[in-house]
Every structure is written in C-alpha cells, then in structure tokens.
Coordinates of C-alpha atoms and ligand atoms in Angstrom, one line a residue:
X1 CA -118.2 45.1 -2.5
X2 CA -115.8 45.0 -5.5
X3 CA -117.5 44.9 -8.9
X4 CA -115.9 42.4 -11.3
X5 CA -116.9 42.9 -14.9
X6 CA -117.7 39.6 -16.4
X7 CA -115.7 38.4 -19.4
X8 CA -116.9 36.1 -22.2
X9 CA -113.9 34.8 -24.2
X10 CA -114.1 32.9 -27.4
X11 CA -111.2 30.5 -28.3
X12 CA -111.3 29.8 -32.0
X13 CA -108.4 27.4 -31.8
X14 CA -107.2 26.4 -35.3
X15 CA -110.7 25.7 -36.4
X16 CA -111.3 28.4 -39.1
X17 CA -109.6 29.3 -42.3
X18 CA -108.6 32.9 -42.6
X19 CA -111.6 33.6 -44.8
X20 CA -114.0 31.8 -42.4
X21 CA -112.5 33.7 -39.4
X22 CA -113.1 37.0 -41.2
X23 CA -116.7 35.9 -41.9
X24 CA -117.4 34.9 -38.3
X25 CA -115.9 38.2 -37.1
X26 CA -118.0 40.3 -39.5
X27 CA -121.1 38.5 -38.6
X28 CA -120.4 38.9 -34.9
X29 CA -119.7 42.6 -35.5
X30 CA -123.1 42.9 -37.2
X31 CA -124.9 41.0 -34.5
X32 CA -123.5 43.1 -31.6
X33 CA -123.3 46.5 -33.4
X34 CA -126.7 47.7 -32.1
X35 CA -126.8 45.9 -28.8
X36 CA -125.7 47.0 -25.4
X37 CA -122.7 44.9 -24.4
X38 CA -122.4 45.2 -20.6
X39 CA -119.7 42.6 -20.1
X40 CA -116.3 42.3 -21.7
X41 CA -116.1 40.1 -24.8
X42 CA -113.0 38.9 -26.5
X43 CA -112.4 36.5 -29.4
X44 CA -109.1 34.8 -29.9
X45 CA -108.4 33.9 -33.5
X46 CA -105.1 32.5 -34.9
X47 CA -102.2 34.9 -35.3
X48 CA -102.5 35.5 -39.1
X49 CA -106.0 37.0 -38.8
X50 CA -105.5 39.0 -35.6
X51 CA -104.9 42.4 -37.2
X52 CA -107.7 42.2 -39.7
X53 CA -110.1 41.0 -37.1
X54 CA -109.0 43.7 -34.7
X55 CA -109.7 46.2 -37.4
X56 CA -113.3 44.8 -37.9
X57 CA -114.1 45.1 -34.2
X58 CA -112.3 48.5 -33.7
X59 CA -115.3 50.1 -35.5
X60 CA -117.7 49.4 -32.6
X61 CA -115.3 48.8 -29.8
X62 CA -117.7 46.2 -28.4
X63 CA -115.5 43.1 -28.9
X64 CA -111.8 42.9 -28.0
X65 CA -109.3 40.6 -29.7
X66 CA -106.9 38.2 -28.0
X67 CA -104.2 35.8 -29.1
X68 CA -104.2 32.1 -28.2
X69 CA -100.6 31.9 -27.2
X70 CA -97.3 33.9 -27.1
X71 CA -93.7 33.0 -26.5
X72 CA -92.2 33.5 -23.0
X73 CA -89.3 35.6 -24.3
X74 CA -89.5 39.0 -26.0
X75 CA -87.2 38.0 -28.9
X76 CA -84.6 35.5 -29.9
X77 CA -83.8 32.7 -32.3
X78 CA -87.2 31.0 -32.0
X79 CA -88.3 29.9 -35.4
X80 CA -92.0 29.9 -35.9
X81 CA -92.8 31.5 -32.5
X82 CA -94.6 34.8 -31.9
X83 CA -93.4 37.5 -29.5
X84 CA -95.4 39.8 -27.3
X85 CA -93.7 42.6 -29.1
X86 CA -95.5 41.5 -32.3
X87 CA -99.0 41.4 -30.8
X88 CA -99.0 44.1 -28.1
X89 CA -101.1 47.1 -29.2
X90 CA -103.1 44.8 -31.5
X91 CA -104.6 42.5 -28.8
X92 CA -106.0 43.3 -25.3
X93 CA -105.9 39.7 -24.1
X94 CA -103.9 36.5 -24.6
X95 CA -104.7 33.0 -23.6
X96 CA -101.9 31.2 -21.9
X97 CA -101.5 27.7 -20.6
X98 CA -104.4 26.2 -22.5
X99 CA -104.4 22.4 -21.8
X100 CA -104.0 21.6 -25.5
X101 CA -100.7 23.5 -25.4
X102 CA -99.6 22.0 -22.1
X103 CA -100.4 18.5 -23.4
X104 CA -99.3 18.7 -27.0
X105 CA -96.4 21.0 -26.8
X106 CA -95.3 20.3 -23.3
X107 CA -95.8 23.8 -22.0
X108 CA -94.8 23.9 -18.3
X109 CA -96.3 25.9 -15.4
X110 CA -93.0 27.9 -15.3
X111 CA -93.4 28.8 -19.0
X112 CA -97.0 29.8 -18.4
X113 CA -96.0 32.1 -15.6
X114 CA -93.2 33.7 -17.7
X115 CA -95.7 34.3 -20.5
X116 CA -98.3 35.8 -18.1
X117 CA -95.8 38.2 -16.5
X118 CA -94.3 39.2 -19.8
X119 CA -97.8 39.9 -21.2
X120 CA -98.7 42.1 -18.3
X121 CA -95.5 44.0 -18.7
X122 CA -96.7 44.9 -22.2
X123 CA -100.2 45.8 -21.1
X124 CA -101.9 42.6 -22.4
X125 CA -104.2 40.8 -20.0
X126 CA -103.3 37.1 -19.7
X127 CA -106.1 34.6 -19.5
X128 CA -104.4 31.8 -17.7
X129 CA -106.0 28.3 -18.0
X130 CA -105.7 25.6 -15.4
X131 CA -107.5 22.4 -14.6
X132 CA -107.2 18.7 -13.9
X133 CA -107.2 15.7 -16.2
X134 CA -109.8 12.9 -16.0
X135 CA -107.2 10.7 -14.2
X136 CA -106.5 13.3 -11.7
X137 CA -110.2 13.8 -11.1
X138 CA -110.8 10.1 -10.7
X139 CA -107.9 9.9 -8.2
X140 CA -109.5 12.7 -6.2
X141 CA -106.6 15.0 -6.9
X142 CA -108.4 17.8 -8.7
X143 CA -108.2 20.4 -5.9
X144 CA -104.6 19.5 -5.3
X145 CA -103.7 20.1 -8.9
X146 CA -105.5 23.5 -9.0
X147 CA -103.9 24.5 -5.7
X148 CA -100.5 23.7 -7.0
X149 CA -101.1 25.6 -10.3
X150 CA -102.5 28.7 -8.6
X151 CA -99.9 28.8 -5.9
X152 CA -97.1 28.8 -8.4
X153 CA -98.8 31.5 -10.4
X154 CA -99.6 33.8 -7.5
X155 CA -96.1 33.3 -6.0
X156 CA -94.7 34.9 -9.2
X157 CA -97.2 37.9 -9.1
X158 CA -97.4 41.1 -7.2
X159 CA -100.7 42.5 -5.9
X160 CA -101.2 44.8 -8.9
X161 CA -100.6 42.0 -11.4
X162 CA -103.1 39.8 -9.6
X163 CA -105.9 42.2 -10.1
X164 CA -105.2 42.4 -13.8
X165 CA -105.1 38.7 -14.4
X166 CA -107.9 36.4 -15.6
X167 CA -107.8 32.8 -14.4
X168 CA -109.8 30.1 -16.1
X169 CA -110.8 26.9 -14.3
X170 CA -111.1 24.5 -17.3
X171 CA -111.2 20.9 -16.3
X172 CA -109.4 19.1 -19.2
X173 CA -111.9 16.3 -19.3
X174 CA -114.8 18.8 -19.8
X175 CA -113.4 20.4 -23.0
X176 CA -115.8 19.4 -25.8
X177 CA -113.1 17.8 -28.0
X178 CA -111.7 15.8 -25.1
X179 CA -114.9 15.0 -23.4
X180 CA -115.2 11.2 -23.7
X181 CA -117.7 10.7 -20.9
X182 CA -120.3 13.3 -21.9
X183 CA -120.1 14.5 -18.3
X184 CA -120.0 18.2 -17.4
X185 CA -118.8 19.6 -14.1
X186 CA -121.5 20.5 -11.6
X187 CA -121.7 24.3 -11.4
X188 CA -121.5 24.0 -7.6
X189 CA -118.2 22.2 -7.9
X190 CA -116.9 24.9 -10.2
X191 CA -118.0 27.5 -7.7
X192 CA -116.0 25.6 -5.0
X193 CA -112.9 25.7 -7.2
X194 CA -113.4 29.4 -7.7
X195 CA -113.7 29.9 -4.0
X196 CA -110.6 27.9 -3.4
X197 CA -108.6 30.0 -5.9
X198 CA -109.9 33.2 -4.3
X199 CA -108.9 31.9 -0.8
X200 CA -105.4 31.2 -2.0
X201 CA -105.3 34.7 -3.6
X202 CA -106.4 36.2 -0.3
X203 CA -103.7 34.3 1.5
X204 CA -101.0 35.5 -0.8
X205 CA -102.2 39.0 -1.0
X206 CA -105.3 40.3 0.7
X207 CA -109.1 40.1 0.5
X208 CA -109.6 43.1 -1.7
X209 CA -107.0 41.9 -4.2
X210 CA -108.6 38.5 -4.2
X211 CA -112.1 40.0 -4.7
X212 CA -110.9 41.8 -7.8
X213 CA -109.5 38.7 -9.5
X214 CA -111.7 37.5 -12.4
X215 CA -112.2 33.7 -12.5
X216 CA -113.9 32.1 -15.5
X217 CA -115.2 28.7 -16.2
X218 CA -114.3 26.8 -19.4
X219 CA -115.2 23.4 -20.8
X220 CA -118.2 22.7 -23.2
X221 CA -119.9 26.0 -22.4
X222 CA -123.0 26.5 -24.5
X223 CA -126.1 28.7 -24.4
X224 CA -128.0 26.0 -22.7
X225 CA -125.6 25.5 -19.8
X226 CA -123.9 28.9 -19.3
X227 CA -126.7 30.3 -17.1
X228 CA -126.1 27.5 -14.6
X229 CA -122.4 28.3 -14.3
X230 CA -123.0 32.1 -14.2
X231 CA -125.7 31.5 -11.5
X232 CA -123.0 30.4 -9.0
X233 CA -121.1 32.9 -6.9
X234 CA -117.6 33.8 -7.8
X235 CA -117.8 32.8 -11.5
X236 CA -117.0 35.9 -13.6
X237 CA -117.5 34.6 -17.1
X238 CA -116.7 31.8 -19.5
X239 CA -114.1 30.6 -21.9
X240 CA -115.9 29.2 -24.9
X241 CA -114.4 27.0 -27.6
X242 CA -116.7 25.2 -30.0
X243 CA -119.7 27.4 -29.5
X244 CA -117.7 30.5 -30.1
X245 CA -117.3 29.5 -33.8
X246 CA -121.0 30.1 -34.4
X247 CA -121.8 33.8 -34.2
X248 CA -125.5 33.3 -33.2
X249 CA -124.5 30.8 -30.5
X250 CA -121.8 33.0 -29.2
X251 CA -124.1 36.0 -29.0
X252 CA -126.7 33.9 -27.2
X253 CA -124.0 33.0 -24.6
X254 CA -123.1 36.7 -24.2
X255 CA -126.7 37.5 -23.7
X256 CA -127.1 34.8 -21.1
X257 CA -124.0 36.1 -19.2
X258 CA -125.5 39.6 -19.3
X259 CA -128.8 38.3 -18.0
X260 CA -127.0 36.6 -15.1
X261 CA -125.5 39.9 -14.0
X262 CA -128.4 42.3 -14.1
Ligands
LIG1 P1 -115.0 23.9 -25.6 O1 -113.5 24.5 -25.6 O2 -115.9 25.1 -25.2 O3 -115.2 23.5 -27.1 O4 -115.1 22.8 -24.7 C1 -113.1 25.3 -24.5 C2 -111.6 25.5 -24.6 O5 -110.9 24.5 -25.0 O6 -111.1 26.6 -24.3

C-alpha cells in the first residue's frame, strides 16, 4: 500500500497587503513552531512577499511556500510576467490552472500543462487545479469536464512526473467567492471524482503510479467541513482560500487533516 503524505495548501490570492501577509506568516510560524506537523503544509502568497515569507518559515521548516502562478515560458518579452527561473529555489510548490486565472485571464489547458511540465523540470511541484462550472454541473457534464482536463494533463506527463504532481479537484461553483448557491459538494461525490482521476491515471500509467498521485479537494474548505472531505477515501488534502488568511482557522484545518490520517 502506497503512503501518500497529505497536503494542506493555503491560497492567499490577492487578499493581503505585503504587511498583512508578513503578519499572517509570522503568526502561522508561531502557532506551528512547537507542534508536530505530520502532513505537508504550503502557503501561497503573492509574488512580492514570497522571499520574505520563505525566510520566515525557513526557521522551522514546517511550512513550505508556493507561488500562485508562473509563466509557461522560461524567459522572453513578457511584461509583468514571472518566470520559473525567478521563483525556483525559493518555492517548493506553485498553483497552476486556478479557475480564477482560467476565467479572468483566459488561461488554457495547454498553457496549464506547459506550466506544470516547466515547473517540474525546475524541481517545483505543480498544484494543478481543475473543476467544473455551475452550468457544466447542472448540465450533468462535470465528470466529462474533469475527464477531459486530466486526460490532457496525463497525456503530457511521464510516469515519474505523475508521481510528483498534485491535482486539485476544485468545482468552480464551490469556491467561496463564487458560491452563489451556498451549496457544497457532497464529500462522497468528491471521492468519486478522485477515484475517476485515479482510474484515468492507472490507465495512462499503472496502478502504482496512480496510487502515488496526490489528489486534493478545494472549494469553501473550513475547519467545520474539512473532516468530512478527509474522511473519504482517496482525498489527500485540501486547497484552502478564504480560511487560510486566518492563522487560527488555518491551523485548525491542518489539525483536522492530521487527525484524519492518524
Ligand atoms: P475558498 O477558495 O476556500 O475561499 O473557496 C479556494 C480557492 O479558490 O482555491
């Protein structure tokens, strides 16, 4: 049986000023300093605070730092963009294909794949987000959408790359800032999606590689619902937006995830 180390990832989006981001980081550092952290934890601040926040967490080594995006090319005339060469060595993870980028900046599946492969080449673990819109869900096309997104992703990977990747199932309609219905996905449905992704991975590669793939759930994760998602088989952690901005709430989520695995 392959052991997958759970991952709790905090996506700070563009919610915090530089000063506020440093305060949250310092408070997280204090709160986790003397605790055993038996899962992987990463926070993803905006680019300008990455290096200072990486330095804060480097002292205890309990929390990793990730970027929220990267460009799909190593260098070039891309005003305002950030290259993997500018973040590798500073971050261990990088979110790619978040729905907000797909929606607002028109990021395509192909760009997401290029970003993921480029990151891996530079030793950064991509956290690849995918998920259906509310319309796709209502039309009964959620599984079709996920299948299409993972098939494209896996087709571009080799076996070694697959085992280093993190995939997040994040239904767009469930993200707190987009959640107009107040509905949250049933944890059993999320587990079915995780199983589907793992079956596709086993088909492209083999069972062992598929068993090693980490699959997270994202979308309105809080300390009062995380245990339900973590209680389902095949869910290896969570991507947290809003709740990750509050150190106490984020630590509570980490603790719940840890409780689910012991
Ligand atoms: P949320 O955000 O936890 O606030 O829903 C998650 C995300 O967008 O990654």
